[in-house]
Amino acid sequence: MKILHYIPSLDCSSGGTTTYMQLLAKELGKSVGLHIATHFSTQQVPIENAQIHYLSASLLQIRRIKKQWQELLTTIRPDTVHVNCCWMPLCALTQKWSQQLGYKVILSTHGMLDPWIMKRNYITRKLPALWLYQKKAVKKADYIHATSELERDNLLQIGYNKNIAVIPNGVNVNNIEIKTCWKKNKTILYLSRIHHQKGIELLIQAIIQSKDAFNNYKFIIAGNGDEVYINSLKEVIQRAELITLFDFVGGVYGDKKWELFQKADIFVLPTYSECFGIVVAEALACGTPVITSKGTPWHELETHRCGWWIDNDVNTIAETLKEAIALSQEEYQQMGIRGRELIKNNYSIEIVAGKMTQLYKWILEEGKKPEFVYE
């Protein structure tokens, strides 16, 4: 079986979608002939077990890109085409060109049709894109891939396409070391893109509101983002005279990322909207308890007692942080072990790649309908 994925970017700055493809390719490529079409990037992450194909990126070269794509299909002759992401014209166009040639297409929306995302710049960007290409692309996809039940429910509410397969993102648990010591380091970590969607300003306001409780703590903010936005966050902190509590370390990758996860007492992701949140899974795999919002699908933090799944407001974040730092070393350890088991049993990349293969076989009418497929 040969599968052709299209993803706009494999750059390390692209966040969760790049991480998803990097992890999926390594495992999925062991069982299928995996090809990935993308556009050149100066900071592309390494991709194993897949053949990478580069397309021109400028829409001014649309005829050239169409020819490149059609030649790619003719050369590879994939059994299925899998398109990743929304709102970028080439995502819809590669889907359209594939279906015109008779290929079935799966569309992974990666949370880009969630309500919070839809509302952002709706009149100026989302509405024109929906009219021109995005609505048609979603409706015409043979199946939509959602990464959580929350994302599936959001897609059903939109009502464009009811053929949805729910397969979570995965992590390579076997390659992630769980921390060996849960001694308090008085370090709280945020690690993700620095973007309005992520709710970092809520975390900062919560710390300002309860600053006396965090005098001896260090809040590490790791991630890339728009410099103007990052500077605006730093200005808020400076005005509150709390600059010594925060450390903006920029984007971190590889060993440095895992060091931060393992050193942190608590990982915090106060996001407004997240279809999955792979950083939550990574933190739990390291044995670090997590605080995240109900804008994510991580209700299992409560059912498995490995973190806090909370309302996303300043007061709740502040009170939850104070509750978290009051825990004993033994309580941290027990939460960390339970979190690791949750990820190992439900979100390992081996399980995820297996489900993706099941989906491809179902679409090709080579297997029984998987329980995670809804029609």
GROMACS .gro file of N, CA, C and O in nm, residues 30-132:
model
  412
   30LYS      N    1   0.694   0.218   0.828
   30LYS     CA    2   0.741   0.080   0.843
   30LYS      C    3   0.647  -0.020   0.777
   30LYS      O    4   0.687  -0.131   0.744
   31SER      N    5   0.520   0.020   0.760
   31SER     CA    6   0.420  -0.074   0.709
   31SER      C    7   0.359  -0.035   0.575
   31SER      O    8   0.292  -0.116   0.512
   32VAL      N    9   0.379   0.089   0.531
   32VAL     CA   10   0.328   0.132   0.400
   32VAL      C   11   0.438   0.206   0.325
   32VAL      O   12   0.537   0.251   0.386
   33GLY      N   13   0.423   0.216   0.195
   33GLY     CA   14   0.512   0.300   0.117
   33GLY      C   15   0.468   0.445   0.133
   33GLY      O   16   0.368   0.487   0.076
   34LEU      N   17   0.541   0.520   0.214
   34LEU     CA   18   0.496   0.654   0.253
   34LEU      C   19   0.572   0.762   0.177
   34LEU      O   20   0.695   0.764   0.175
   35HIS      N   21   0.496   0.851   0.114
   35HIS     CA   22   0.550   0.966   0.043
   35HIS      C   23   0.489   1.092   0.104
   35HIS      O   24   0.370   1.095   0.135
   36ILE      N   25   0.571   1.196   0.119
   36ILE     CA   26   0.523   1.323   0.174
   36ILE      C   27   0.562   1.435   0.079
   36ILE      O   28   0.680   1.453   0.049
   37ALA      N   29   0.461   1.509   0.034
   37ALA     CA   30   0.485   1.626  -0.050
   37ALA      C   31   0.473   1.751   0.036
   37ALA      O   32   0.379   1.764   0.114
   38THR      N   33   0.568   1.841   0.021
   38THR     CA   34   0.569   1.963   0.102
   38THR      C   35   0.644   2.071   0.025
   38THR      O   36   0.669   2.058  -0.095
   39HIS      N   37   0.679   2.180   0.094
   39HIS     CA   38   0.754   2.289   0.033
   39HIS      C   39   0.885   2.306   0.108
   39HIS      O   40   0.893   2.280   0.229
   40PHE      N   41   0.986   2.351   0.041
   40PHE     CA   42   1.119   2.360   0.099
   40PHE      C   43   1.121   2.451   0.221
   40PHE      O   44   1.056   2.555   0.225
   41SER      N   45   1.197   2.409   0.321
   41SER     CA   46   1.212   2.486   0.444
   41SER      C   47   1.357   2.481   0.487
   41SER      O   48   1.423   2.378   0.474
   42THR      N   49   1.407   2.592   0.537
   42THR     CA   50   1.547   2.596   0.582
   42THR      C   51   1.567   2.527   0.716
   42THR      O   52   1.679   2.494   0.753
   43GLN      N   53   1.457   2.506   0.792
   43GLN     CA   54   1.467   2.441   0.923
   43GLN      C   55   1.377   2.317   0.929
   43GLN      O   56   1.310   2.294   1.028
   44GLN      N   57   1.379   2.240   0.823
   44GLN     CA   58   1.294   2.122   0.818
   44GLN      C   59   1.340   2.018   0.920
   44GLN      O   60   1.459   1.992   0.935
   45VAL      N   61   1.243   1.958   0.988
   45VAL     CA   62   1.276   1.854   1.084
   45VAL      C   63   1.313   1.727   1.008
   45VAL      O   64   1.269   1.706   0.894
   46PRO      N   65   1.395   1.641   1.066
   46PRO     CA   66   1.428   1.514   0.999
   46PRO      C   67   1.306   1.423   0.993
   46PRO      O   68   1.232   1.411   1.091
   47ILE      N   69   1.285   1.361   0.879
   47ILE     CA   70   1.174   1.269   0.859
   47ILE      C   71   1.230   1.132   0.822
   47ILE      O   72   1.305   1.119   0.725
   48GLU      N   73   1.192   1.030   0.899
   48GLU     CA   74   1.238   0.894   0.872
   48GLU      C   75   1.129   0.812   0.805
   48GLU      O   76   1.009   0.837   0.822
   49ASN      N   77   1.170   0.712   0.729
   49ASN     CA   78   1.081   0.613   0.669
   49ASN      C   79   0.978   0.671   0.572
   49ASN      O   80   0.868   0.618   0.558
   50ALA      N   81   1.015   0.779   0.507
   50ALA     CA   82   0.927   0.838   0.405
   50ALA      C   83   1.012   0.907   0.300
   50ALA      O   84   1.122   0.956   0.329
   51GLN      N   85   0.961   0.909   0.179
   51GLN     CA   86   1.028   0.982   0.071
   51GLN      C   87   0.966   1.120   0.060
   51GLN      O   88   0.845   1.134   0.049
   52ILE      N   89   1.050   1.223   0.066
   52ILE     CA   90   1.002   1.362   0.063
   52ILE      C   91   1.009   1.415  -0.080
   52ILE      O   92   1.108   1.397  -0.150
   53HIS      N   93   0.902   1.486  -0.120
   53HIS     CA   94   0.895   1.549  -0.252
   53HIS      C   95   0.865   1.696  -0.233
   53HIS      O   96   0.777   1.731  -0.153
   54TYR      N   97   0.935   1.781  -0.303
   54TYR     CA   98   0.918   1.925  -0.285
   54TYR      C   99   0.843   1.985  -0.403
   54TYR      O  100   0.873   1.958  -0.520
   55LEU      N  101   0.744   2.068  -0.369
   55LEU     CA  102   0.665   2.141  -0.467
   55LEU      C  103   0.701   2.289  -0.461
   55LEU      O  104   0.745   2.339  -0.357
   56SER      N  105   0.682   2.358  -0.571
   56SER     CA  106   0.695   2.504  -0.568
   56SER      C  107   0.593   2.559  -0.468
   56SER      O  108   0.488   2.498  -0.445
   57ALA      N  109   0.622   2.672  -0.410
   57ALA     CA  110   0.537   2.723  -0.302
   57ALA      C  111   0.451   2.842  -0.341
   57ALA      O  112   0.345   2.865  -0.282
   58SER      N  113   0.492   2.920  -0.440
   58SER     CA  114   0.423   3.044  -0.473
   58SER      C  115   0.298   3.018  -0.556
   58SER      O  116   0.302   2.944  -0.656
   59LEU      N  117   0.186   3.078  -0.517
   59LEU     CA  118   0.063   3.065  -0.595
   59LEU      C  119   0.075   3.131  -0.731
   59LEU      O  120  -0.007   3.106  -0.820
   60LEU      N  121   0.177   3.214  -0.748
   60LEU     CA  122   0.201   3.273  -0.880
   60LEU      C  123   0.247   3.166  -0.979
   60LEU      O  124   0.243   3.186  -1.100
   61GLN      N  125   0.289   3.051  -0.926
   61GLN     CA  126   0.334   2.940  -1.009
   61GLN      C  127   0.233   2.825  -1.004
   61GLN      O  128   0.269   2.708  -1.009
   62ILE      N  129   0.105   2.859  -0.998
   62ILE     CA  130   0.001   2.759  -0.976
   62ILE      C  131  -0.001   2.652  -1.085
   62ILE      O  132  -0.022   2.534  -1.057
   63ARG      N  133   0.022   2.691  -1.209
   63ARG     CA  134   0.021   2.592  -1.317
   63ARG      C  135   0.137   2.494  -1.301
   63ARG      O  136   0.122   2.374  -1.325
   64ARG      N  137   0.250   2.547  -1.259
   64ARG     CA  138   0.367   2.462  -1.237
   64ARG      C  139   0.341   2.365  -1.122
   64ARG      O  140   0.376   2.247  -1.129
   65ILE      N  141   0.280   2.414  -1.014
   65ILE     CA  142   0.252   2.329  -0.899
   65ILE      C  143   0.153   2.219  -0.937
   65ILE      O  144   0.169   2.102  -0.899
   66LYS      N  145   0.051   2.256  -1.014
   66LYS     CA  146  -0.046   2.156  -1.058
   66LYS      C  147   0.022   2.046  -1.140
   66LYS      O  148  -0.004   1.927  -1.120
   67LYS      N  149   0.110   2.087  -1.230
   67LYS     CA  150   0.183   1.989  -1.312
   67LYS      C  151   0.271   1.901  -1.224
   67LYS      O  152   0.277   1.778  -1.243
   68GLN      N  153   0.340   1.962  -1.127
   68GLN     CA  154   0.424   1.884  -1.036
   68GLN      C  155   0.341   1.781  -0.960
   68GLN      O  156   0.382   1.666  -0.944
   69TRP      N  157   0.226   1.823  -0.912
   69TRP     CA  158   0.140   1.734  -0.835
   69TRP      C  159   0.087   1.619  -0.922
   69TRP      O  160   0.090   1.503  -0.880
   70GLN      N  161   0.042   1.652  -1.041
   70GLN     CA  162  -0.010   1.549  -1.129
   70GLN      C  163   0.100   1.450  -1.169
   70GLN      O  164   0.075   1.329  -1.176
   71GLU      N  165   0.219   1.499  -1.192
   71GLU     CA  166   0.331   1.410  -1.224
   71GLU      C  167   0.366   1.321  -1.105
   71GLU      O  168   0.402   1.204  -1.121
   72LEU      N  169   0.353   1.378  -0.984
   72LEU     CA  170   0.380   1.301  -0.863
   72LEU      C  171   0.279   1.186  -0.850
   72LEU      O  172   0.316   1.072  -0.820
   73LEU      N  173   0.154   1.215  -0.875
   73LEU     CA  174   0.050   1.112  -0.869
   73LEU      C  175   0.075   1.003  -0.973
   73LEU      O  176   0.060   0.883  -0.945
   74THR      N  177   0.112   1.047  -1.092
   74THR     CA  178   0.136   0.951  -1.200
   74THR      C  179   0.256   0.862  -1.169
   74THR      O  180   0.255   0.741  -1.197
   75THR      N  181   0.359   0.920  -1.109
   75THR     CA  182   0.480   0.845  -1.078
   75THR      C  183   0.460   0.750  -0.960
   75THR      O  184   0.497   0.632  -0.966
   76ILE      N  185   0.401   0.800  -0.853
   76ILE     CA  186   0.385   0.720  -0.731
   76ILE      C  187   0.268   0.624  -0.741
   76ILE      O  188   0.274   0.510  -0.696
   77ARG      N  189   0.158   0.672  -0.801
   77ARG     CA  190   0.031   0.597  -0.806
   77ARG      C  191  -0.010   0.552  -0.665
   77ARG      O  192  -0.022   0.432  -0.636
   78PRO      N  193  -0.033   0.648  -0.577
   78PRO     CA  194  -0.069   0.612  -0.439
   78PRO      C  195  -0.208   0.548  -0.432
   78PRO      O  196  -0.293   0.571  -0.519
   79ASP      N  197  -0.228   0.467  -0.331
   79ASP     CA  198  -0.361   0.410  -0.309
   79ASP      C  199  -0.456   0.513  -0.250
   79ASP      O  200  -0.577   0.508  -0.275
   80THR      N  201  -0.402   0.603  -0.170
   80THR     CA  202  -0.482   0.708  -0.107
   80THR      C  203  -0.398   0.834  -0.093
   80THR      O  204  -0.277   0.826  -0.072
   81VAL      N  205  -0.464   0.949  -0.103
   81VAL     CA  206  -0.400   1.078  -0.078
   81VAL      C  207  -0.450   1.132   0.055
   81VAL      O  208  -0.569   1.124   0.085
   82HIS      N  209  -0.359   1.185   0.135
   82HIS     CA  210  -0.393   1.236   0.268
   82HIS      C  211  -0.344   1.380   0.278
   82HIS      O  212  -0.223   1.406   0.276
   83VAL      N  213  -0.437   1.474   0.286
   83VAL     CA  214  -0.405   1.617   0.291
   83VAL      C  215  -0.412   1.667   0.434
   83VAL      O  216  -0.508   1.636   0.507
   84ASN      N  217  -0.313   1.744   0.476
   84ASN     CA  218  -0.307   1.796   0.612
   84ASN      C  219  -0.322   1.948   0.613
   84ASN      O  220  -0.253   2.017   0.537
   85CYS      N  221  -0.410   1.996   0.700
   85CYS     CA  222  -0.432   2.140   0.727
   85CYS      C  223  -0.539   2.202   0.637
   85CYS      O  224  -0.580   2.145   0.536
   86CYS      N  225  -0.583   2.318   0.680
   86CYS     CA  226  -0.687   2.396   0.611
   86CYS      C  227  -0.641   2.540   0.593
   86CYS      O  228  -0.535   2.578   0.644
   87TRP      N  229  -0.723   2.617   0.523
   87TRP     CA  230  -0.711   2.761   0.503
   87TRP      C  231  -0.603   2.801   0.403
   87TRP      O  232  -0.605   2.913   0.355
   88MET      N  233  -0.512   2.713   0.371
   88MET     CA  234  -0.411   2.744   0.269
   88MET      C  235  -0.460   2.689   0.136
   88MET      O  236  -0.495   2.571   0.127
   89PRO      N  237  -0.467   2.771   0.031
   89PRO     CA  238  -0.525   2.728  -0.096
   89PRO      C  239  -0.468   2.597  -0.150
   89PRO      O  240  -0.542   2.517  -0.207
   90LEU      N  241  -0.338   2.574  -0.130
   90LEU     CA  242  -0.279   2.454  -0.188
   90LEU      C  243  -0.327   2.326  -0.119
   90LEU      O  244  -0.322   2.218  -0.179
   91CYS      N  245  -0.375   2.336   0.003
   91CYS     CA  246  -0.435   2.218   0.066
   91CYS      C  247  -0.561   2.178  -0.011
   91CYS      O  248  -0.582   2.060  -0.043
   92ALA      N  249  -0.645   2.277  -0.040
   92ALA     CA  250  -0.768   2.248  -0.115
   92ALA      C  251  -0.738   2.209  -0.259
   92ALA      O  252  -0.805   2.122  -0.316
   93LEU      N  253  -0.638   2.271  -0.318
   93LEU     CA  254  -0.606   2.243  -0.459
   93LEU      C  255  -0.547   2.103  -0.478
   93LEU      O  256  -0.582   2.033  -0.573
   94THR      N  257  -0.456   2.062  -0.390
   94THR     CA  258  -0.401   1.927  -0.404
   94THR      C  259  -0.511   1.822  -0.386
   94THR      O  260  -0.512   1.718  -0.453
   95GLN      N  261  -0.607   1.850  -0.297
   95GLN     CA  262  -0.721   1.761  -0.281
   95GLN      C  263  -0.804   1.757  -0.410
   95GLN      O  264  -0.838   1.649  -0.460
   96LYS      N  265  -0.835   1.874  -0.464
   96LYS     CA  266  -0.916   1.884  -0.585
   96LYS      C  267  -0.850   1.813  -0.702
   96LYS      O  268  -0.914   1.734  -0.774
   97TRP      N  269  -0.722   1.839  -0.724
   97TRP     CA  270  -0.651   1.778  -0.836
   97TRP      C  271  -0.645   1.626  -0.821
   97TRP      O  272  -0.654   1.553  -0.920
   98SER      N  273  -0.632   1.579  -0.697
   98SER     CA  274  -0.628   1.434  -0.673
   98SER      C  275  -0.763   1.371  -0.704
   98SER      O  276  -0.771   1.267  -0.770
   99GLN      N  277  -0.870   1.434  -0.655
   99GLN     CA  278  -1.003   1.376  -0.676
   99GLN      C  279  -1.046   1.383  -0.822
   99GLN      O  280  -1.120   1.297  -0.870
  100GLN      N  281  -0.998   1.483  -0.894
  100GLN     CA  282  -1.027   1.490  -1.038
  100GLN      C  283  -0.969   1.371  -1.112
  100GLN      O  284  -1.021   1.329  -1.216
  101LEU      N  285  -0.862   1.315  -1.058
  101LEU     CA  286  -0.797   1.199  -1.120
  101LEU      C  287  -0.844   1.067  -1.058
  101LEU      O  288  -0.787   0.961  -1.087
  102GLY      N  289  -0.945   1.074  -0.973
  102GLY     CA  290  -1.006   0.953  -0.920
  102GLY      C  291  -0.949   0.901  -0.790
  102GLY      O  292  -0.984   0.790  -0.746
  103TYR      N  293  -0.863   0.979  -0.724
  103TYR     CA  294  -0.806   0.933  -0.597
  103TYR      C  295  -0.898   0.970  -0.481
  103TYR      O  296  -0.959   1.078  -0.479
  104LYS      N  297  -0.907   0.881  -0.383
  104LYS     CA  298  -0.978   0.912  -0.260
  104LYS      C  299  -0.887   0.992  -0.169
  104LYS      O  300  -0.767   0.968  -0.164
  105VAL      N  301  -0.949   1.086  -0.096
  105VAL     CA  302  -0.870   1.180  -0.015
  105VAL      C  303  -0.921   1.185   0.128
  105VAL      O  304  -1.041   1.198   0.152
  106ILE      N  305  -0.828   1.174   0.221
  106ILE     CA  306  -0.854   1.201   0.363
  106ILE      C  307  -0.802   1.341   0.393
  106ILE      O  308  -0.694   1.378   0.349
  107LEU      N  309  -0.880   1.417   0.468
  107LEU     CA  310  -0.839   1.552   0.508
  107LEU      C  311  -0.824   1.558   0.659
  107LEU      O  312  -0.920   1.535   0.733
  108SER      N  313  -0.703   1.585   0.706
  108SER     CA  314  -0.678   1.609   0.849
  108SER      C  315  -0.686   1.758   0.874
  108SER      O  316  -0.603   1.835   0.823
  109THR      N  317  -0.785   1.801   0.951
  109THR     CA  318  -0.806   1.945   0.972
  109THR      C  319  -0.718   2.001   1.083
  109THR      O  320  -0.700   2.122   1.092
  110HIS      N  321  -0.664   1.915   1.170
  110HIS     CA  322  -0.571   1.957   1.276
  110HIS      C  323  -0.627   2.073   1.360
  110HIS      O  324  -0.555   2.166   1.397
  111GLY      N  325  -0.758   2.068   1.387
  111GLY     CA  326  -0.819   2.169   1.473
  111GLY      C  327  -0.843   2.303   1.408
  111GLY      O  328  -0.891   2.397   1.473
  112MET      N  329  -0.813   2.315   1.279
  112MET     CA  330  -0.822   2.445   1.213
  112MET      C  331  -0.965   2.487   1.180
  112MET      O  332  -0.987   2.598   1.131
  113LEU      N  333  -1.062   2.400   1.208
  113LEU     CA  334  -1.203   2.436   1.192
  113LEU      C  335  -1.274   2.446   1.327
  113LEU      O  336  -1.396   2.451   1.331
  114ASP      N  337  -1.197   2.447   1.434
  114ASP     CA  338  -1.257   2.462   1.567
  114ASP      C  339  -1.313   2.603   1.584
  114ASP      O  340  -1.268   2.698   1.519
  115PRO      N  341  -1.415   2.619   1.670
  115PRO     CA  342  -1.484   2.750   1.682
  115PRO      C  343  -1.392   2.868   1.708
  115PRO      O  344  -1.410   2.975   1.649
  116TRP      N  345  -1.295   2.853   1.799
  116TRP     CA  346  -1.207   2.966   1.831
  116TRP      C  347  -1.127   3.009   1.708
  116TRP      O  348  -1.112   3.129   1.682
  117ILE      N  349  -1.078   2.912   1.632
  117ILE     CA  350  -1.003   2.942   1.510
  117ILE      C  351  -1.093   3.006   1.406
  117ILE      O  352  -1.054   3.103   1.339
  118MET      N  353  -1.212   2.953   1.391
  118MET     CA  354  -1.306   3.006   1.291
  118MET      C  355  -1.339   3.154   1.316
  118MET      O  356  -1.354   3.232   1.223
  119LYS      N  357  -1.349   3.190   1.443
  119LYS     CA  358  -1.387   3.328   1.477
  119LYS      C  359  -1.275   3.427   1.452
  119LYS      O  360  -1.301   3.546   1.431
  120ARG      N  361  -1.151   3.382   1.453
  120ARG     CA  362  -1.037   3.471   1.434
  120ARG      C  363  -1.034   3.522   1.290
  120ARG      O  364  -1.028   3.443   1.195
  121ASN      N  365  -1.039   3.652   1.272
  121ASN     CA  366  -1.034   3.713   1.139
  121ASN      C  367  -1.140   3.653   1.045
  121ASN      O  368  -1.114   3.629   0.927
  122TYR      N  369  -1.260   3.629   1.099
  122TYR     CA  370  -1.361   3.558   1.022
  122TYR      C  371  -1.402   3.634   0.896
  122TYR      O  372  -1.405   3.576   0.786
  123ILE      N  373  -1.430   3.763   0.910
  123ILE     CA  374  -1.479   3.840   0.795
  123ILE      C  375  -1.369   3.861   0.692
  123ILE      O  376  -1.392   3.846   0.570
  124THR      N  377  -1.249   3.892   0.738
  124THR     CA  378  -1.142   3.927   0.644
  124THR      C  379  -1.071   3.807   0.583
  124THR      O  380  -1.020   3.815   0.470
  125ARG      N  381  -1.068   3.692   0.654
  125ARG     CA  382  -0.991   3.577   0.603
  125ARG      C  383  -1.073   3.450   0.590
  125ARG      O  384  -1.075   3.387   0.485
  126LYS      N  385  -1.141   3.410   0.698
  126LYS     CA  386  -1.208   3.281   0.696
  126LYS      C  387  -1.325   3.278   0.598
  126LYS      O  388  -1.340   3.183   0.520
  127LEU      N  389  -1.410   3.381   0.602
  127LEU     CA  390  -1.528   3.381   0.515
  127LEU      C  391  -1.491   3.379   0.367
  127LEU      O  392  -1.546   3.298   0.291
  128PRO      N  393  -1.397   3.463   0.321
  128PRO     CA  394  -1.357   3.454   0.180
  128PRO      C  395  -1.300   3.316   0.144
  128PRO      O  396  -1.329   3.263   0.036
  129ALA      N  397  -1.221   3.258   0.234
  129ALA     CA  398  -1.164   3.126   0.206
  129ALA      C  399  -1.273   3.019   0.199
  129ALA      O  400  -1.268   2.930   0.113
  130LEU      N  401  -1.373   3.029   0.287
  130LEU     CA  402  -1.484   2.934   0.282
  130LEU      C  403  -1.557   2.943   0.149
  130LEU      O  404  -1.592   2.842   0.087
  131TRP      N  405  -1.583   3.065   0.105
  131TRP     CA  406  -1.654   3.085  -0.023
  131TRP      C  407  -1.572   3.032  -0.141
  131TRP      O  408  -1.626   2.968  -0.230
  132LEU      N  409  -1.444   3.061  -0.139
  132LEU     CA  410  -1.361   3.030  -0.255
  132LEU      C  411  -1.324   2.882  -0.265
  132LEU      O  412  -1.323   2.826  -0.374
   0.00000   0.00000   0.00000
